[in-house]
Coordinates of C-alpha atoms in Angstrom, one line a residue:
Chain A
X28 CA 138.1 104.9 -34.3
X29 CA 138.5 103.3 -30.9
X30 CA 134.8 103.8 -30.1
X31 CA 133.5 100.3 -30.1
X32 CA 129.9 101.4 -30.9
X33 CA 131.1 103.2 -34.0
X34 CA 133.3 100.2 -35.0
X35 CA 130.4 97.7 -34.6
X36 CA 128.1 100.2 -36.8
X37 CA 130.5 100.4 -39.7
X38 CA 131.0 96.4 -39.5
X39 CA 127.1 96.2 -39.6
X40 CA 126.8 98.6 -42.4
X41 CA 129.7 96.8 -44.3
X42 CA 127.5 93.5 -43.9
X43 CA 124.5 95.3 -45.2
X44 CA 126.3 96.1 -48.4
X45 CA 127.6 92.9 -48.6
X46 CA 123.9 91.7 -48.2
X47 CA 122.8 94.1 -51.0
X48 CA 125.1 92.0 -53.8
X49 CA 123.5 88.6 -53.0
X50 CA 120.5 88.4 -54.7
X51 CA 122.5 89.1 -57.8
X52 CA 125.3 86.6 -56.8
X53 CA 123.0 83.8 -56.2
X54 CA 120.9 84.4 -59.4
X55 CA 124.2 84.3 -61.5
X56 CA 125.6 81.3 -59.3
X57 CA 122.5 79.1 -59.8
X58 CA 121.8 79.8 -63.4
X59 CA 125.2 80.2 -64.9
X60 CA 128.0 79.0 -62.6
X61 CA 126.2 75.9 -61.4
X62 CA 125.1 74.6 -64.9
X63 CA 128.8 75.0 -66.2
X64 CA 130.1 73.1 -63.2
X65 CA 127.3 70.6 -63.8
X66 CA 128.5 70.1 -67.4
X67 CA 132.0 69.7 -66.0
X68 CA 130.9 66.9 -63.8
X69 CA 128.7 65.3 -66.4
X70 CA 131.6 65.2 -68.7
X71 CA 133.3 62.6 -66.5
X72 CA 130.3 60.6 -66.1
X73 CA 128.6 57.6 -67.8
X74 CA 125.0 57.7 -68.4
X75 CA 124.7 55.5 -65.2
X76 CA 126.6 58.2 -63.2
X77 CA 129.8 56.4 -62.9
X78 CA 133.3 58.1 -63.0
X79 CA 134.7 57.7 -66.5
X80 CA 137.1 59.4 -69.1
X81 CA 134.9 57.8 -71.8
X82 CA 133.4 61.0 -73.1
X83 CA 136.6 62.7 -73.7
X84 CA 138.1 59.4 -75.4
X85 CA 135.0 59.3 -77.6
X86 CA 134.9 62.8 -78.7
X87 CA 138.8 63.1 -78.9
X88 CA 139.1 59.9 -81.2
X89 CA 136.2 61.1 -83.5
X90 CA 137.3 62.8 -86.7
X91 CA 134.0 65.0 -86.6
X92 CA 135.5 66.6 -83.5
X93 CA 139.0 67.5 -85.0
X94 CA 137.2 68.9 -88.0
X95 CA 135.0 70.8 -86.0
X96 CA 138.0 72.3 -84.1
X97 CA 139.4 73.2 -87.6
X98 CA 136.3 74.9 -88.6
X99 CA 135.8 76.9 -85.4
X100 CA 139.6 77.9 -85.5
X101 CA 139.3 78.8 -89.4
X102 CA 136.0 80.8 -88.9
X103 CA 137.4 82.9 -85.8
X104 CA 140.8 83.5 -87.2
X105 CA 139.2 84.7 -90.7
X106 CA 136.7 86.7 -88.8
X107 CA 139.6 88.5 -87.0
X108 CA 141.5 89.3 -89.9
X109 CA 138.7 90.7 -91.9
X110 CA 137.3 92.8 -89.0
X111 CA 141.1 94.2 -88.7
X112 CA 141.3 94.9 -92.6
X113 CA 138.0 96.7 -92.5
X114 CA 137.6 98.1 -88.9
X115 CA 141.2 100.0 -88.8
X116 CA 140.4 102.3 -91.8
X117 CA 137.0 102.8 -90.2
X118 CA 138.5 103.7 -86.9
X119 CA 141.1 105.9 -88.5
X120 CA 138.7 107.7 -90.3
X121 CA 136.4 108.2 -87.1
X122 CA 139.3 109.3 -85.2
X123 CA 140.6 112.0 -87.8
X124 CA 137.2 113.6 -88.1
X125 CA 135.8 116.0 -85.7
X126 CA 133.7 115.2 -82.8
X127 CA 130.1 115.8 -83.9
X128 CA 130.7 114.1 -87.3
X129 CA 132.3 110.9 -85.2
X130 CA 129.4 110.8 -82.8
X131 CA 127.0 110.5 -85.8
X132 CA 128.9 107.9 -87.5
X133 CA 128.9 106.0 -84.4
X134 CA 125.3 105.7 -84.2
X135 CA 125.3 104.1 -87.7
X136 CA 127.9 101.7 -86.0
X137 CA 125.9 101.2 -82.9
X138 CA 122.6 100.5 -84.7
X139 CA 123.5 97.1 -86.3
X140 CA 124.9 96.1 -82.8
X141 CA 121.4 96.6 -81.3
X142 CA 119.5 94.9 -84.1
X143 CA 118.6 91.4 -83.5
X144 CA 120.9 88.9 -84.5
X145 CA 118.3 86.9 -86.4
X146 CA 117.1 90.1 -88.5
X147 CA 120.7 90.6 -89.6
X148 CA 121.2 87.0 -90.4
X149 CA 117.8 87.0 -92.6
X150 CA 119.3 90.1 -94.1
X151 CA 122.4 88.3 -95.3
X152 CA 120.2 85.3 -96.7
X153 CA 118.3 87.6 -98.7
X154 CA 121.4 89.5 -100.0
X155 CA 123.7 86.4 -100.5
X156 CA 121.4 83.8 -102.4
X157 CA 122.0 82.7 -105.6
X158 CA 119.3 85.5 -107.0
X159 CA 120.2 87.8 -104.2
X160 CA 120.9 91.3 -104.7
X161 CA 124.8 90.8 -104.4
X162 CA 124.7 88.2 -107.3
X163 CA 122.1 90.1 -109.4
X164 CA 124.1 93.2 -109.0
X165 CA 127.4 91.5 -109.9
X166 CA 125.7 89.9 -113.0
X167 CA 124.2 93.2 -114.0
X168 CA 127.6 94.8 -114.0
X169 CA 128.8 91.7 -116.1
X170 CA 131.5 90.9 -113.6
X171 CA 130.0 87.2 -113.2
X172 CA 128.0 85.2 -115.6
X173 CA 127.4 82.6 -112.9
X174 CA 126.0 83.2 -109.4
X175 CA 128.7 82.7 -106.8
X176 CA 128.3 80.7 -104.0
X177 CA 127.8 83.2 -101.1
X178 CA 125.6 81.6 -98.7
X179 CA 125.1 78.0 -97.0
X180 CA 128.7 77.6 -96.9
X181 CA 131.9 78.8 -95.1
X182 CA 131.7 82.2 -97.1
X183 CA 128.2 83.0 -95.7
X184 CA 129.0 82.1 -92.1
X185 CA 132.1 84.1 -92.4
X186 CA 130.3 87.3 -93.9
X187 CA 127.3 86.9 -91.2
X188 CA 130.1 86.4 -88.3
X189 CA 132.3 89.4 -89.6
X190 CA 129.3 91.6 -89.7
X191 CA 128.5 90.7 -86.2
X192 CA 131.8 91.5 -84.7
X193 CA 132.9 94.4 -86.8
X194 CA 131.0 97.1 -84.4
X195 CA 132.4 95.4 -81.4
X196 CA 136.0 95.5 -83.0
X197 CA 135.8 99.1 -84.1
X198 CA 134.6 100.5 -80.8
X199 CA 137.8 99.9 -78.4
X200 CA 140.3 100.5 -81.5
X201 CA 138.5 104.0 -82.1
X202 CA 138.2 104.8 -78.4
X203 CA 142.3 104.0 -78.3
X204 CA 143.2 106.1 -81.4
X205 CA 141.0 109.2 -80.1
X206 CA 143.0 109.2 -77.0
X207 CA 146.3 109.4 -78.8
X208 CA 148.0 112.7 -78.0
X209 CA 147.6 114.7 -81.3
X210 CA 150.9 116.4 -80.4
X211 CA 152.6 113.1 -81.1
X212 CA 151.1 112.9 -84.5
X213 CA 152.2 116.4 -85.4
X214 CA 155.6 115.8 -84.0
X215 CA 155.9 112.8 -86.4
X216 CA 154.6 114.8 -89.1
X217 CA 157.1 117.8 -88.6
X218 CA 160.0 115.3 -88.4
X219 CA 159.2 114.2 -92.0
X220 CA 157.1 111.0 -91.6
X221 CA 154.6 110.7 -94.4
X222 CA 150.9 109.9 -93.7
X223 CA 151.1 105.9 -94.1
X224 CA 154.7 105.8 -92.1
X225 CA 153.0 107.8 -89.4
X226 CA 150.0 105.5 -89.4
X227 CA 152.5 102.1 -89.3
X228 CA 155.0 103.4 -86.7
X229 CA 153.0 105.8 -84.5
X230 CA 149.2 105.2 -84.3
X231 CA 148.7 101.7 -84.9
X232 CA 151.6 101.0 -82.1
X233 CA 150.1 103.7 -79.7
X234 CA 146.3 102.2 -80.4
X235 CA 147.8 98.5 -79.7
X236 CA 145.9 98.5 -76.5
X237 CA 142.6 99.0 -78.2
X238 CA 143.8 96.5 -81.1
X239 CA 144.5 93.5 -78.6
X240 CA 141.2 94.2 -76.8
X241 CA 139.4 94.3 -80.0
X242 CA 141.0 91.4 -81.3
X243 CA 140.5 89.4 -78.2
X244 CA 136.6 90.2 -78.3
X245 CA 136.2 89.2 -81.8
X246 CA 138.4 85.9 -81.4
X247 CA 136.9 84.8 -78.2
X248 CA 133.2 85.6 -79.1
X249 CA 133.4 83.9 -82.3
X250 CA 134.9 80.7 -81.0
X251 CA 131.2 79.9 -79.3
X252 CA 129.1 81.2 -82.4
X253 CA 125.9 79.2 -83.0
X254 CA 123.1 81.0 -84.6
X255 CA 125.2 82.6 -87.6
X256 CA 127.0 79.6 -88.6
X257 CA 123.6 77.3 -88.1
X258 CA 121.8 79.7 -90.4
X259 CA 124.2 81.1 -92.9
X260 CA 126.3 77.9 -93.2
X261 CA 123.3 75.7 -94.2
X262 CA 124.4 72.7 -92.2
X263 CA 127.8 72.6 -94.0
X264 CA 129.6 74.5 -91.4
X265 CA 129.9 72.7 -88.2
X266 CA 132.1 74.5 -85.6
X267 CA 131.9 73.0 -82.0
X268 CA 129.0 75.0 -81.0
X269 CA 127.0 73.3 -83.5
X270 CA 128.3 70.0 -83.0
X271 CA 127.5 70.5 -79.3
X272 CA 123.9 71.1 -80.3
X273 CA 123.8 67.8 -82.6
X274 CA 125.4 65.8 -80.0
X275 CA 122.8 66.8 -77.8
X276 CA 119.5 67.0 -79.8
X277 CA 120.4 64.3 -82.3
X278 CA 122.0 61.7 -80.2
X279 CA 120.7 62.7 -76.7
X280 CA 124.5 62.3 -75.7
X281 CA 124.8 64.2 -72.7
X282 CA 128.2 63.1 -71.8
X283 CA 129.7 63.8 -75.3
X284 CA 127.9 67.2 -75.3
X285 CA 129.4 68.2 -72.0
X286 CA 132.8 67.0 -73.0
X287 CA 132.7 69.1 -76.0
X288 CA 131.3 72.1 -74.0
X289 CA 134.6 71.9 -71.9
X290 CA 136.7 71.5 -75.0
X291 CA 135.3 74.8 -76.1
X292 CA 135.7 76.6 -72.5
X293 CA 139.3 75.2 -72.6
X294 CA 139.7 76.9 -76.2
X295 CA 138.5 80.2 -74.8
X296 CA 140.8 80.2 -72.0
X297 CA 143.8 79.4 -73.8
X298 CA 142.8 82.2 -76.2
X299 CA 142.2 84.7 -73.4
X300 CA 145.8 83.8 -71.9
X301 CA 147.4 84.4 -75.3
X302 CA 145.8 87.6 -75.9
X303 CA 146.8 88.9 -72.4
X304 CA 150.2 87.8 -73.0
X305 CA 150.4 89.6 -76.5
X306 CA 148.6 92.7 -74.6
X307 CA 151.4 92.7 -72.1
X308 CA 154.3 92.5 -74.6
X309 CA 152.6 95.1 -76.8
X310 CA 152.5 97.4 -73.9
X311 CA 156.3 96.9 -73.0
X312 CA 157.4 97.5 -76.3
X313 CA 155.5 100.7 -76.8
X314 CA 156.7 101.6 -73.2
X315 CA 160.1 101.2 -74.2
X316 CA 160.0 102.4 -77.7
Chain B
X1 CA 144.3 113.6 -84.4
X2 CA 145.5 113.7 -88.0
X3 CA 145.3 117.4 -88.5
X4 CA 148.9 117.4 -89.3
X5 CA 148.1 115.5 -92.6
X6 CA 145.4 118.0 -93.8
X7 CA 147.4 117.8 -97.1
X8 CA 147.5 114.2 -97.4
X9 CA 144.4 114.4 -99.7
X10 CA 144.7 111.0 -101.4
X11 CA 145.4 109.1 -98.3
X12 CA 142.4 110.7 -96.2
X13 CA 140.4 110.2 -99.4
X14 CA 141.3 106.4 -99.5
X15 CA 140.5 105.8 -95.8
X16 CA 137.0 107.8 -95.9
X17 CA 136.2 105.5 -99.2
X18 CA 136.9 102.2 -97.1
X19 CA 135.2 103.6 -94.2
X20 CA 132.0 104.5 -96.1
X21 CA 132.2 100.9 -97.9
X22 CA 132.4 99.4 -94.4
X23 CA 129.5 101.5 -93.2
X24 CA 127.4 100.4 -96.1
X25 CA 128.4 96.8 -95.3
X26 CA 127.1 97.5 -91.7
X27 CA 123.8 99.0 -92.7
X28 CA 123.0 96.9 -95.7
X29 CA 121.6 93.6 -94.2
X30 CA 119.2 95.8 -91.9
X31 CA 118.0 98.1 -94.8
X32 CA 117.4 95.4 -97.2
X33 CA 114.8 93.6 -95.1
X34 CA 112.6 97.0 -95.0
X35 CA 111.3 97.0 -98.7
X36 CA 111.0 93.3 -99.1
X37 CA 108.4 93.3 -96.1
X38 CA 106.2 95.5 -98.1
X39 CA 106.4 93.0 -101.3
X40 CA 103.1 91.4 -102.7
X41 CA 105.1 88.7 -104.1
X42 CA 106.2 85.3 -102.4
X43 CA 109.6 85.7 -104.1
X44 CA 112.3 87.9 -102.6
X45 CA 112.5 89.8 -105.6
X46 CA 114.6 93.3 -105.4
X47 CA 113.0 95.9 -106.0
X48 CA 109.6 94.4 -105.4
X49 CA 107.3 94.9 -108.3
X50 CA 104.1 95.2 -106.3
X51 CA 103.4 96.5 -102.8
X52 CA 101.2 95.0 -100.0
X53 CA 100.8 94.4 -96.3
X54 CA 100.0 90.7 -96.8
X55 CA 103.3 89.7 -94.6
X56 CA 102.4 91.9 -91.8
X57 CA 98.8 90.6 -92.0
X58 CA 100.2 87.1 -92.1
X59 CA 102.3 87.9 -88.9
X60 CA 99.5 89.3 -86.9
X61 CA 97.1 86.8 -88.2
X62 CA 99.2 83.9 -87.0
X63 CA 98.4 82.2 -83.7
X64 CA 101.8 80.6 -83.7
X65 CA 103.7 83.9 -84.1
X66 CA 101.4 85.9 -81.8
X67 CA 101.9 83.3 -79.2
X68 CA 105.6 83.7 -79.5
X69 CA 105.5 87.5 -79.6
X70 CA 103.4 87.3 -76.2
X71 CA 105.9 85.0 -74.7
X72 CA 108.9 87.1 -75.8
X73 CA 107.2 90.3 -74.7
X74 CA 106.4 88.7 -71.3
X75 CA 109.7 87.2 -70.9
X76 CA 111.5 90.8 -71.7
X77 CA 109.3 92.5 -69.1
X78 CA 109.9 90.1 -66.3
X79 CA 113.7 89.9 -67.1
X80 CA 113.8 93.7 -66.9
X81 CA 111.8 93.8 -63.7
X82 CA 114.0 91.1 -61.9
X83 CA 117.2 92.1 -63.2
X84 CA 117.3 96.0 -63.0
X85 CA 116.4 95.9 -59.0
X86 CA 118.9 93.1 -58.4
X87 CA 121.7 94.6 -60.7
X88 CA 121.0 98.2 -58.8
X89 CA 121.5 96.6 -55.3
X90 CA 124.5 95.0 -56.5
X91 CA 126.0 97.9 -58.0
X92 CA 125.5 100.0 -54.8
X93 CA 127.2 97.2 -53.0
X94 CA 130.2 97.2 -55.5
X95 CA 130.4 101.0 -55.1
X96 CA 130.6 100.9 -51.2
X97 CA 132.6 97.9 -50.7
X98 CA 135.9 98.9 -52.6
X99 CA 138.4 96.8 -53.9
X100 CA 139.4 93.8 -53.7
X101 CA 136.1 92.5 -52.6
X102 CA 134.1 94.7 -54.8
X103 CA 136.3 93.8 -57.9
X104 CA 135.7 90.1 -57.3
X105 CA 131.9 90.6 -57.1
X106 CA 132.0 92.7 -60.1
X107 CA 134.1 90.2 -62.1
X108 CA 131.7 87.5 -61.0
X109 CA 128.7 89.4 -61.9
X110 CA 130.0 90.0 -65.4
X111 CA 130.9 86.5 -66.3
X112 CA 127.4 85.5 -67.9
X113 CA 128.6 88.0 -70.8
X114 CA 131.7 86.5 -71.6
X115 CA 130.4 82.8 -71.4
X116 CA 129.5 81.6 -74.9
X117 CA 125.7 81.2 -75.1
X118 CA 125.9 77.5 -76.1
X119 CA 127.9 76.9 -72.8
X120 CA 125.1 78.6 -70.7
X121 CA 122.4 77.0 -72.9
X122 CA 123.5 73.4 -72.6
X123 CA 124.2 73.7 -68.8
X124 CA 120.8 75.1 -68.3
X125 CA 119.4 72.3 -70.4
X126 CA 121.0 69.5 -68.4
X127 CA 120.2 71.0 -64.9
X128 CA 116.6 71.8 -66.3
X129 CA 116.1 68.3 -67.6
X130 CA 117.3 66.9 -64.2
X131 CA 114.9 68.9 -62.3
X132 CA 112.0 68.0 -64.7
X133 CA 111.6 71.7 -65.5
X134 CA 112.5 71.7 -69.2
X135 CA 110.4 73.6 -71.6
X136 CA 109.5 75.7 -68.6
X137 CA 108.6 79.4 -68.4
X138 CA 110.8 79.8 -65.5
X139 CA 114.0 78.0 -66.9
X140 CA 113.9 80.2 -69.8
X141 CA 113.6 83.2 -67.5
X142 CA 116.3 82.3 -65.3
X143 CA 118.6 82.1 -68.3
X144 CA 117.5 85.6 -69.5
X145 CA 117.8 87.4 -66.0
X146 CA 121.3 86.2 -65.9
X147 CA 122.3 87.5 -69.0
X148 CA 120.7 90.9 -68.4
X149 CA 122.2 91.2 -64.9
X150 CA 125.9 92.2 -66.5
X151 CA 124.2 94.4 -69.2
X152 CA 122.2 96.2 -66.3
X153 CA 125.3 96.4 -64.1
X154 CA 127.5 97.8 -67.1
X155 CA 124.7 100.7 -67.6
X156 CA 124.0 101.5 -63.9
X157 CA 127.6 101.4 -62.4
X158 CA 129.0 104.8 -63.9
X159 CA 125.8 106.2 -62.7
X160 CA 126.2 104.9 -59.4
X161 CA 129.8 105.8 -59.0
X162 CA 128.8 109.4 -60.0
X163 CA 126.3 109.8 -57.5
X164 CA 126.7 112.1 -54.5
X165 CA 127.1 109.9 -51.7
X166 CA 127.2 112.6 -48.9
X167 CA 123.4 112.9 -49.7
X168 CA 122.9 109.3 -48.6
X169 CA 125.1 110.1 -45.7
X170 CA 123.0 113.1 -44.9
X171 CA 119.8 111.1 -44.8
X172 CA 121.3 108.6 -42.6
X173 CA 122.5 111.0 -40.2
X174 CA 118.9 112.5 -40.2
X175 CA 117.8 109.2 -39.3
X176 CA 116.7 107.4 -42.3
X177 CA 117.9 103.8 -42.6
X178 CA 119.6 102.5 -45.5
X179 CA 116.8 100.9 -47.2
X180 CA 114.9 104.3 -47.2
X181 CA 118.0 106.1 -48.4
X182 CA 118.4 103.9 -51.2
X183 CA 114.5 103.9 -52.0
X184 CA 113.9 107.6 -51.5
X185 CA 117.2 109.4 -52.3
X186 CA 119.4 107.5 -54.5
X187 CA 116.7 105.6 -56.9
X188 CA 114.8 108.5 -57.9
X189 CA 118.0 110.4 -58.6
X190 CA 119.3 107.7 -60.8
X191 CA 115.7 107.1 -62.5
X192 CA 116.8 107.7 -65.9
X193 CA 119.8 105.2 -65.8
X194 CA 117.3 102.7 -64.2
X195 CA 115.0 103.1 -67.3
X196 CA 117.9 103.0 -69.8
X197 CA 119.2 99.6 -67.9
X198 CA 115.4 98.3 -67.9
X199 CA 115.5 99.1 -71.8
X200 CA 118.7 97.1 -72.1
X201 CA 117.8 94.2 -70.2
X202 CA 114.5 94.0 -72.1
X203 CA 116.5 94.1 -75.4
X204 CA 118.8 91.7 -74.1
X205 CA 115.9 89.2 -73.3
X206 CA 113.9 90.1 -76.5
X207 CA 116.8 89.2 -78.8
X208 CA 118.3 86.1 -76.9
X209 CA 118.0 83.1 -79.3
X210 CA 120.6 80.5 -78.1
X211 CA 119.3 79.5 -74.6
X212 CA 115.6 79.7 -75.9
X213 CA 116.3 77.3 -78.7
X214 CA 117.7 74.8 -76.0
X215 CA 115.3 75.6 -73.1
X216 CA 112.0 77.0 -74.4
X217 CA 109.8 74.9 -76.0
X218 CA 105.7 74.2 -76.8
X219 CA 103.9 77.1 -75.3
X220 CA 107.1 78.9 -74.3
X221 CA 108.6 79.2 -77.5
X222 CA 110.0 82.8 -78.0
X223 CA 110.1 85.0 -81.2
X224 CA 113.9 84.6 -82.0
X225 CA 113.5 80.6 -81.6
X226 CA 110.5 80.6 -84.1
X227 CA 112.5 82.9 -86.3
X228 CA 115.7 80.4 -86.2
X229 CA 113.5 77.3 -86.9
X230 CA 111.6 79.2 -89.8
X231 CA 115.0 80.8 -91.1
X232 CA 116.5 77.3 -91.2
X233 CA 113.7 75.8 -93.1
X234 CA 112.9 78.3 -95.6
X235 CA 113.2 82.0 -96.3
X236 CA 109.7 83.2 -95.5
X237 CA 108.8 86.8 -96.3
X238 CA 106.8 87.1 -92.9
X239 CA 110.4 87.4 -91.1
X240 CA 110.9 90.5 -93.3
X241 CA 108.1 92.0 -91.6
X242 CA 108.9 91.0 -88.2
X243 CA 112.4 92.3 -88.9
X244 CA 111.3 95.7 -90.0
X245 CA 109.2 96.1 -86.9
X246 CA 112.0 94.8 -84.9
X247 CA 114.3 97.3 -86.2
X248 CA 112.0 100.4 -86.0
X249 CA 111.6 99.4 -82.3
X250 CA 115.4 99.0 -81.6
X251 CA 116.0 102.3 -83.6
X252 CA 113.6 104.1 -81.7
X253 CA 115.2 102.9 -78.3
X254 CA 118.8 103.4 -79.4
X255 CA 117.8 107.0 -80.4
X256 CA 116.0 107.4 -76.9
X257 CA 118.9 106.4 -75.2
X258 CA 121.2 108.6 -77.0
X259 CA 119.2 111.5 -76.7
X260 CA 119.2 110.9 -72.9
X261 CA 122.9 110.5 -72.8
X262 CA 123.6 113.8 -74.7
X263 CA 121.1 115.5 -72.3
X264 CA 123.1 114.0 -69.3
X265 CA 126.5 115.0 -70.7
X266 CA 125.1 118.7 -71.2

């Protein structure tokens, strides 16, 4: 240890390894971090480059921003709720199946995850149109006599976003449920807890870590969604991401677009902190229970 | 896990019914596209009355679509070629440095994957516009490489962590420098993971639309950008043909990766 030559050698080795990370750090720094700091700076500048709060004043006094904020939160929250309702039973079924069946079904869940977002959006357009498969099937079954307006509106955007997020929600929930000790469930059963009671009071609390990470992924991801609402919303659904694009491409208002970008970032940070807090609370509760 | 409840037939049946419907919901939009792509009609009728390959002919016969396809394939290849070596070196650094420095580097390199695409897109758009590089190939490539680096790191990190580092130490003590140890000992043993990371990086670039919509233009328009514009304007059955080809390609890649990981776990 006290050999100075060896120490120097170790230090040099460490420097070498730090050096290995630099290309990646520089690329991410230059093409992801720098632009975001640039947006931050831009949001506090006039076109001429003088310091101003005018961009924020303009977007915050515009009713369009507030309605976009409402749309964004409504979309994210509804997507999350539907993901929980559809995803928890799927994860539960997977966790109760034997490993081989579960792995097969997992491929079916992963496949849409890797299919292009544009392919999926197109598929939903085809399914949900006035004369699409869903409407024609419902009409054939006699459930409806007028086609339902399922796309080019909030419903369409919601269906597309739920479809995109569901696999990302199911995976962490399934992982958490799979890790639950089967003996705990057997103990609950032998103590007389019925199936649903066991799910509600044993399985779901023990899977709360997976549930909160899944929910956090869904909520935070959907706050910045662009492609799906832009296509399936048909111009009628305008979350902040779409408002940013309009502000930039239609009005060439870089300051306004940057301020909206910062608003989105702030929203994501707040949501992240909230979910982190929920997660801590849930963990403590499970710990003491 | 629920083996204590084998008798709760009704509850289990209910859960599997919901699960099957959810799986159908997940598969339906990708499956519906396949028969439509072989339809002879301009209308998106289901099931199609007559069959043809005309939408595939339209796709492969269109100079605009082919240019976009070429751009996307080139972007994807270059993205993988840059992101994988860079991510591989970074993964080694993260493994060797130890916390908390390694944790910091890891977290930093993963940020592009949690930042909304729209923020990266307008940021890059504004920076490139100031530099006079808007619409340039390099601008889009920079965006795609940045998105592919976290993907490649997530694929490579477990493999690098599993690697038997004593081999590298042995090579070192026999006189090989670190560059030679990395290129001659570590990289060949992680070849499969490197290929997997490359495929993932390629797919990430191929499917990226938001940055391309903002930054790519003219001759550098990518396939997803063209699909997006086309979807927003009208529903063109050519997209069904593209989607079918795309799904087959992605399905093949996922199957290859799955077989590979099954082999690795044996």
